């Protein structure tokens, strides 16, 4: 593709997401700082700096849970969406689709604990959507409250991910063959 489209391919495929700026309100905690600095030169730096925590968290999760591929992909996607500079409702489907695969290996099977996680997740979104409605339909200045609601979503999603990670029983997708286990055992002797 690079041979055909050159630098445009690299920019649109990879670099766009690192430097992307979206000044419209969304669930992200980064939306208001990006909105306030949208036309300034510092907005590019802010876009790059906001990408760092996202990249670091995704890398750490990959290293920590890489043997359990399904859980690693769920946790990385959850963190990616949580830390993203742009976050809208359809992004939630990126990690929700993994819940049926990973939840059987989670010790939070009790309805009460799962209900608390779900209520926290839905409650912070409802808080945000109330302020978004007031901005969009009633014309009220709710920018600061929207940003605070975005921070609440970030904190609650971080806590939810931490709770899921803490109670997850990771299961490696691939295991060594009996011959490989025997070879490893003989090396350790």
Tab-separated table of N, CA, C and O in Angstrom, residues 67-149:
chain	number	residue	atom	x	y	z
A	67	UNK	N	-0.772	-14.458	27.627
A	67	UNK	CA	-0.997	-15.901	27.457
A	67	UNK	C	-2.492	-16.230	27.372
A	67	UNK	O	-2.867	-17.213	26.754
A	68	UNK	N	-3.317	-15.418	28.006
A	68	UNK	CA	-4.767	-15.582	27.901
A	68	UNK	C	-5.247	-14.582	26.856
A	68	UNK	O	-5.646	-13.463	27.161
A	69	UNK	N	-5.197	-14.999	25.599
A	69	UNK	CA	-5.422	-14.080	24.486
A	69	UNK	C	-6.787	-13.395	24.571
A	69	UNK	O	-6.883	-12.185	24.379
A	70	UNK	N	-7.827	-14.139	24.884
A	70	UNK	CA	-9.163	-13.538	24.919
A	70	UNK	C	-9.262	-12.466	26.000
A	70	UNK	O	-9.781	-11.376	25.766
A	71	UNK	N	-8.747	-12.771	27.179
A	71	UNK	CA	-8.811	-11.784	28.250
A	71	UNK	C	-7.908	-10.595	27.945
A	71	UNK	O	-8.265	-9.446	28.209
A	72	UNK	N	-6.736	-10.854	27.387
A	72	UNK	CA	-5.829	-9.756	27.044
A	72	UNK	C	-6.475	-8.814	26.038
A	72	UNK	O	-6.406	-7.589	26.190
A	73	UNK	N	-7.129	-9.374	25.035
A	73	UNK	CA	-7.780	-8.528	24.028
A	73	UNK	C	-8.929	-7.745	24.662
A	73	UNK	O	-9.101	-6.547	24.393
A	74	UNK	N	-9.704	-8.383	25.526
A	74	UNK	CA	-10.779	-7.663	26.224
A	74	UNK	C	-10.205	-6.519	27.048
A	74	UNK	O	-10.651	-5.371	26.935
A	75	UNK	N	-9.221	-6.808	27.892
A	75	UNK	CA	-8.677	-5.790	28.798
A	75	UNK	C	-7.970	-4.681	28.021
A	75	UNK	O	-8.101	-3.498	28.372
A	76	UNK	N	-7.241	-5.035	26.976
A	76	UNK	CA	-6.579	-4.013	26.172
A	76	UNK	C	-7.603	-3.111	25.480
A	76	UNK	O	-7.434	-1.891	25.446
A	77	UNK	N	-8.658	-3.705	24.960
A	77	UNK	CA	-9.680	-2.916	24.286
A	77	UNK	C	-10.419	-2.019	25.272
A	77	UNK	O	-10.683	-0.851	24.985
A	78	UNK	N	-10.738	-2.553	26.440
A	78	UNK	CA	-11.396	-1.762	27.489
A	78	UNK	C	-10.512	-0.574	27.872
A	78	UNK	O	-10.987	0.564	27.954
A	79	UNK	N	-9.223	-0.817	28.075
A	79	UNK	CA	-8.298	0.265	28.428
A	79	UNK	C	-8.140	1.246	27.269
A	79	UNK	O	-8.112	2.461	27.477
A	80	UNK	N	-8.040	0.738	26.066
A	80	UNK	CA	-7.901	1.599	24.887
A	80	UNK	C	-9.078	2.564	24.792
A	80	UNK	O	-8.890	3.767	24.597
A	81	UNK	N	-10.277	2.064	24.950
A	81	UNK	CA	-11.469	2.907	24.870
A	81	UNK	C	-11.518	3.878	26.054
A	81	UNK	O	-11.831	5.058	25.895
A	82	UNK	N	-11.191	3.401	27.244
A	82	UNK	CA	-11.224	4.241	28.439
A	82	UNK	C	-10.255	5.415	28.319
A	82	UNK	O	-10.596	6.538	28.688
A	83	UNK	N	-9.059	5.184	27.822
A	83	UNK	CA	-8.034	6.222	27.729
A	83	UNK	C	-8.082	7.009	26.419
A	83	UNK	O	-7.315	7.953	26.250
A	84	UNK	N	-8.941	6.635	25.504
A	84	UNK	CA	-8.959	7.247	24.175
A	84	UNK	C	-9.342	8.722	24.231
A	84	UNK	O	-10.106	9.150	25.083
A	85	UNK	N	-8.828	9.521	23.279
A	85	UNK	CA	-9.166	10.946	23.218
A	85	UNK	C	-10.568	11.162	22.690
A	85	UNK	O	-11.142	12.221	22.895
A	86	UNK	N	-11.089	10.197	21.976
A	86	UNK	CA	-12.444	10.266	21.442
A	86	UNK	C	-13.143	8.988	21.865
A	86	UNK	O	-12.626	7.898	21.671
A	87	UNK	N	-14.300	9.123	22.458
A	87	UNK	CA	-15.029	7.941	22.910
A	87	UNK	C	-16.526	8.196	22.760
A	87	UNK	O	-17.071	9.114	23.379
A	88	UNK	N	-17.159	7.399	21.942
A	88	UNK	CA	-18.607	7.484	21.772
A	88	UNK	C	-19.205	6.110	22.063
A	88	UNK	O	-18.478	5.133	22.240
A	89	UNK	N	-20.504	6.032	22.106
A	89	UNK	CA	-21.186	4.811	22.555
A	89	UNK	C	-20.812	3.573	21.758
A	89	UNK	O	-20.712	2.488	22.329
A	90	UNK	N	-20.630	3.703	20.459
A	90	UNK	CA	-20.321	2.505	19.671
A	90	UNK	C	-18.976	1.901	20.050
A	90	UNK	O	-18.744	0.723	19.846
A	91	UNK	N	-18.079	2.680	20.657
A	91	UNK	CA	-16.791	2.143	21.084
A	91	UNK	C	-16.971	1.076	22.167
A	91	UNK	O	-16.140	0.191	22.306
A	92	UNK	N	-18.034	1.176	22.943
A	92	UNK	CA	-18.250	0.215	24.022
A	92	UNK	C	-18.450	-1.199	23.481
A	92	UNK	O	-18.110	-2.175	24.137
A	93	UNK	N	-18.997	-1.299	22.279
A	93	UNK	CA	-19.213	-2.622	21.687
A	93	UNK	C	-17.897	-3.326	21.407
A	93	UNK	O	-17.860	-4.545	21.319
A	94	UNK	N	-16.821	-2.586	21.278
A	94	UNK	CA	-15.519	-3.190	21.005
A	94	UNK	C	-15.095	-4.134	22.116
A	94	UNK	O	-14.403	-5.114	21.871
A	95	UNK	N	-15.456	-3.816	23.363
A	95	UNK	CA	-15.074	-4.724	24.455
A	95	UNK	C	-16.249	-5.508	25.006
A	95	UNK	O	-16.056	-6.592	25.531
A	96	UNK	N	-17.451	-5.009	24.884
A	96	UNK	CA	-18.617	-5.744	25.389
A	96	UNK	C	-18.740	-7.104	24.700
A	96	UNK	O	-19.120	-8.091	25.335
A	97	UNK	N	-18.378	-7.182	23.437
A	97	UNK	CA	-18.523	-8.448	22.704
A	97	UNK	C	-17.635	-9.556	23.273
A	97	UNK	O	-17.897	-10.733	23.041
A	98	UNK	N	-16.621	-9.207	24.057
A	98	UNK	CA	-15.746	-10.219	24.659
A	98	UNK	C	-16.268	-10.734	26.010
A	98	UNK	O	-15.771	-11.732	26.513
A	99	UNK	N	-17.234	-10.043	26.609
A	99	UNK	CA	-17.708	-10.454	27.941
A	99	UNK	C	-18.217	-11.897	27.997
A	99	UNK	O	-17.886	-12.612	28.939
A	100	UNK	N	-19.000	-12.360	27.027
A	100	UNK	CA	-19.434	-13.764	27.115
A	100	UNK	C	-18.286	-14.765	27.077
A	100	UNK	O	-18.403	-15.864	27.610
A	101	UNK	N	-17.169	-14.390	26.490
A	101	UNK	CA	-16.023	-15.293	26.385
A	101	UNK	C	-15.206	-15.300	27.677
A	101	UNK	O	-14.746	-16.344	28.118
A	102	UNK	N	-15.038	-14.134	28.302
A	102	UNK	CA	-14.167	-14.062	29.486
A	102	UNK	C	-14.910	-14.230	30.800
A	102	UNK	O	-14.322	-14.628	31.794
A	103	UNK	N	-16.190	-13.906	30.840
A	103	UNK	CA	-16.905	-13.890	32.128
A	103	UNK	C	-16.981	-15.251	32.815
A	103	UNK	O	-16.947	-15.315	34.046
A	104	UNK	N	-17.066	-16.376	32.108
A	104	UNK	CA	-17.081	-17.665	32.814
A	104	UNK	C	-15.839	-17.911	33.670
A	104	UNK	O	-15.872	-18.708	34.596
A	105	UNK	N	-14.746	-17.216	33.373
A	105	UNK	CA	-13.505	-17.382	34.132
A	105	UNK	C	-13.324	-16.276	35.168
A	105	UNK	O	-12.238	-16.099	35.694
A	106	UNK	N	-14.388	-15.564	35.452
A	106	UNK	CA	-14.336	-14.478	36.412
A	106	UNK	C	-15.004	-14.930	37.697
A	106	UNK	O	-16.059	-15.548	37.663
A	107	UNK	N	-14.400	-14.602	38.828
A	107	UNK	CA	-14.950	-15.045	40.110
A	107	UNK	C	-16.083	-14.149	40.586
A	107	UNK	O	-16.705	-14.445	41.605
A	108	UNK	N	-16.386	-13.068	39.881
A	108	UNK	CA	-17.484	-12.173	40.263
A	108	UNK	C	-18.801	-12.655	39.659
A	108	UNK	O	-19.536	-11.890	39.064
A	109	UNK	N	-19.070	-13.902	39.823
A	109	UNK	CA	-20.294	-14.456	39.262
A	109	UNK	C	-21.518	-14.102	40.093
A	109	UNK	O	-22.639	-14.277	39.657
A	110	UNK	N	-21.278	-13.618	41.285
A	110	UNK	CA	-22.405	-13.233	42.113
A	110	UNK	C	-23.139	-12.073	41.460
A	110	UNK	O	-22.533	-11.100	41.003
A	111	UNK	N	-24.430	-12.187	41.415
A	111	UNK	CA	-25.253	-11.183	40.761
A	111	UNK	C	-25.050	-9.805	41.378
A	111	UNK	O	-24.994	-8.805	40.677
A	112	UNK	N	-24.865	-9.750	42.690
A	112	UNK	CA	-24.714	-8.468	43.372
A	112	UNK	C	-23.478	-7.719	42.900
A	112	UNK	O	-23.532	-6.530	42.582
A	113	UNK	N	-22.338	-8.398	42.841
A	113	UNK	CA	-21.092	-7.737	42.411
A	113	UNK	C	-21.170	-7.303	40.953
A	113	UNK	O	-20.739	-6.204	40.593
A	114	UNK	N	-21.694	-8.169	40.107
A	114	UNK	CA	-21.840	-7.813	38.696
A	114	UNK	C	-22.810	-6.648	38.544
A	114	UNK	O	-22.599	-5.767	37.703
A	115	UNK	N	-23.854	-6.611	39.348
A	115	UNK	CA	-24.834	-5.521	39.289
A	115	UNK	C	-24.197	-4.194	39.697
A	115	UNK	O	-24.520	-3.149	39.123
A	116	UNK	N	-23.291	-4.218	40.666
A	116	UNK	CA	-22.598	-2.986	41.079
A	116	UNK	C	-21.735	-2.463	39.931
A	116	UNK	O	-21.729	-1.254	39.647
A	117	UNK	N	-21.011	-3.346	39.270
A	117	UNK	CA	-20.184	-2.927	38.135
A	117	UNK	C	-21.049	-2.346	37.019
A	117	UNK	O	-20.740	-1.285	36.463
A	118	UNK	N	-22.141	-3.026	36.705
A	118	UNK	CA	-23.027	-2.558	35.650
A	118	UNK	C	-23.692	-1.232	36.026
A	118	UNK	O	-23.784	-0.318	35.197
A	119	UNK	N	-24.140	-1.101	37.266
A	119	UNK	CA	-24.769	0.145	37.715
A	119	UNK	C	-23.786	1.307	37.674
A	119	UNK	O	-24.153	2.434	37.297
A	120	UNK	N	-22.546	1.061	38.028
A	120	UNK	CA	-21.516	2.103	37.965
A	120	UNK	C	-21.294	2.526	36.526
A	120	UNK	O	-21.236	3.717	36.210
A	121	UNK	N	-21.177	1.555	35.643
A	121	UNK	CA	-20.938	1.829	34.227
A	121	UNK	C	-22.101	2.619	33.627
A	121	UNK	O	-21.900	3.644	32.967
A	122	UNK	N	-23.319	2.160	33.872
A	122	UNK	CA	-24.499	2.847	33.328
A	122	UNK	C	-24.751	4.188	34.013
A	122	UNK	O	-25.158	5.159	33.361
A	123	UNK	N	-24.507	4.249	35.316
A	123	UNK	CA	-24.766	5.476	36.067
A	123	UNK	C	-23.906	6.637	35.608
A	123	UNK	O	-24.406	7.770	35.459
A	124	UNK	N	-22.629	6.384	35.366
A	124	UNK	CA	-21.768	7.478	34.917
A	124	UNK	C	-22.133	7.919	33.498
A	124	UNK	O	-22.068	9.113	33.190
A	125	UNK	N	-22.564	6.979	32.674
A	125	UNK	CA	-23.010	7.368	31.336
A	125	UNK	C	-24.295	8.190	31.402
A	125	UNK	O	-24.459	9.164	30.656
A	126	UNK	N	-25.197	7.812	32.286
A	126	UNK	CA	-26.436	8.578	32.444
A	126	UNK	C	-26.138	9.994	32.921
A	126	UNK	O	-26.756	10.963	32.453
A	127	UNK	N	-25.195	10.118	33.841
A	127	UNK	CA	-24.777	11.437	34.316
A	127	UNK	C	-24.259	12.283	33.152
A	127	UNK	O	-24.622	13.456	33.001
A	128	UNK	N	-23.437	11.673	32.324
A	128	UNK	CA	-22.899	12.378	31.166
A	128	UNK	C	-24.019	12.756	30.190
A	128	UNK	O	-24.083	13.894	29.715
A	129	UNK	N	-24.869	11.796	29.883
A	129	UNK	CA	-25.916	12.043	28.888
A	129	UNK	C	-26.903	13.116	29.339
A	129	UNK	O	-27.444	13.847	28.506
A	130	UNK	N	-27.125	13.218	30.634
A	130	UNK	CA	-27.990	14.282	31.141
A	130	UNK	C	-27.386	15.649	30.799
A	130	UNK	O	-28.079	16.557	30.338
A	131	UNK	N	-26.087	15.799	31.023
A	131	UNK	CA	-25.435	17.070	30.725
A	131	UNK	C	-25.359	17.324	29.213
A	131	UNK	O	-25.502	18.463	28.763
A	132	UNK	N	-25.147	16.274	28.433
A	132	UNK	CA	-25.118	16.408	26.975
A	132	UNK	C	-26.489	16.851	26.456
A	132	UNK	O	-26.580	17.695	25.560
A	133	UNK	N	-27.546	16.296	27.014
A	133	UNK	CA	-28.905	16.705	26.633
A	133	UNK	C	-29.125	18.184	26.941
A	133	UNK	O	-29.660	18.927	26.115
A	134	UNK	N	-28.684	18.593	28.108
A	134	UNK	CA	-28.867	19.996	28.502
A	134	UNK	C	-28.100	20.933	27.575
A	134	UNK	O	-28.561	22.035	27.266
A	135	UNK	N	-26.928	20.506	27.123
A	135	UNK	CA	-26.142	21.313	26.189
A	135	UNK	C	-26.791	21.344	24.812
A	135	UNK	O	-27.031	22.407	24.246
A	136	UNK	N	-27.073	20.175	24.274
A	136	UNK	CA	-27.531	20.066	22.887
A	136	UNK	C	-28.980	20.509	22.673
A	136	UNK	O	-29.287	21.117	21.658
A	137	UNK	N	-29.856	20.184	23.603
A	137	UNK	CA	-31.279	20.440	23.379
A	137	UNK	C	-31.815	21.649	24.138
A	137	UNK	O	-32.780	22.267	23.700
A	138	UNK	N	-31.213	21.968	25.261
A	138	UNK	CA	-31.680	23.111	26.034
A	138	UNK	C	-30.776	24.328	25.873
A	138	UNK	O	-31.116	25.411	26.360
A	139	UNK	N	-29.637	24.152	25.244
A	139	UNK	CA	-28.724	25.249	24.990
A	139	UNK	C	-28.004	25.773	26.222
A	139	UNK	O	-27.488	26.887	26.214
A	140	UNK	N	-27.944	24.978	27.273
A	140	UNK	CA	-27.268	25.407	28.497
A	140	UNK	C	-25.760	25.190	28.372
A	140	UNK	O	-25.309	24.284	27.684
A	141	UNK	N	-25.004	26.026	29.054
A	141	UNK	CA	-23.551	25.875	29.072
A	141	UNK	C	-23.192	24.816	30.114
A	141	UNK	O	-23.120	25.092	31.300
A	142	UNK	N	-22.993	23.602	29.647
A	142	UNK	CA	-22.657	22.493	30.554
A	142	UNK	C	-21.283	21.906	30.243
A	142	UNK	O	-21.005	20.766	30.610
A	143	UNK	N	-20.425	22.677	29.586
A	143	UNK	CA	-19.131	22.133	29.172
A	143	UNK	C	-18.314	21.610	30.346
A	143	UNK	O	-17.750	20.515	30.272
A	144	UNK	N	-18.255	22.364	31.416
A	144	UNK	CA	-17.476	21.916	32.568
A	144	UNK	C	-18.103	20.681	33.195
A	144	UNK	O	-17.401	19.725	33.548
A	145	UNK	N	-19.425	20.666	33.313
A	145	UNK	CA	-20.096	19.483	33.880
A	145	UNK	C	-19.953	18.271	32.967
A	145	UNK	O	-19.827	17.144	33.451
A	146	UNK	N	-19.949	18.490	31.654
A	146	UNK	CA	-19.698	17.385	30.721
A	146	UNK	C	-18.299	16.816	30.927
A	146	UNK	O	-18.105	15.603	30.926
A	147	UNK	N	-17.333	17.703	31.086
A	147	UNK	CA	-15.960	17.256	31.309
A	147	UNK	C	-15.851	16.491	32.626
A	147	UNK	O	-15.207	15.435	32.689
A	148	UNK	N	-16.497	17.001	33.676
A	148	UNK	CA	-16.485	16.297	34.965
A	148	UNK	C	-17.164	14.934	34.852
A	148	UNK	O	-16.697	13.951	35.436
A	149	UNK	N	-18.242	14.872	34.087
A	149	UNK	CA	-18.907	13.578	33.864
A	149	UNK	C	-17.991	12.641	33.077
A	149	UNK	O	-17.951	11.436	33.336
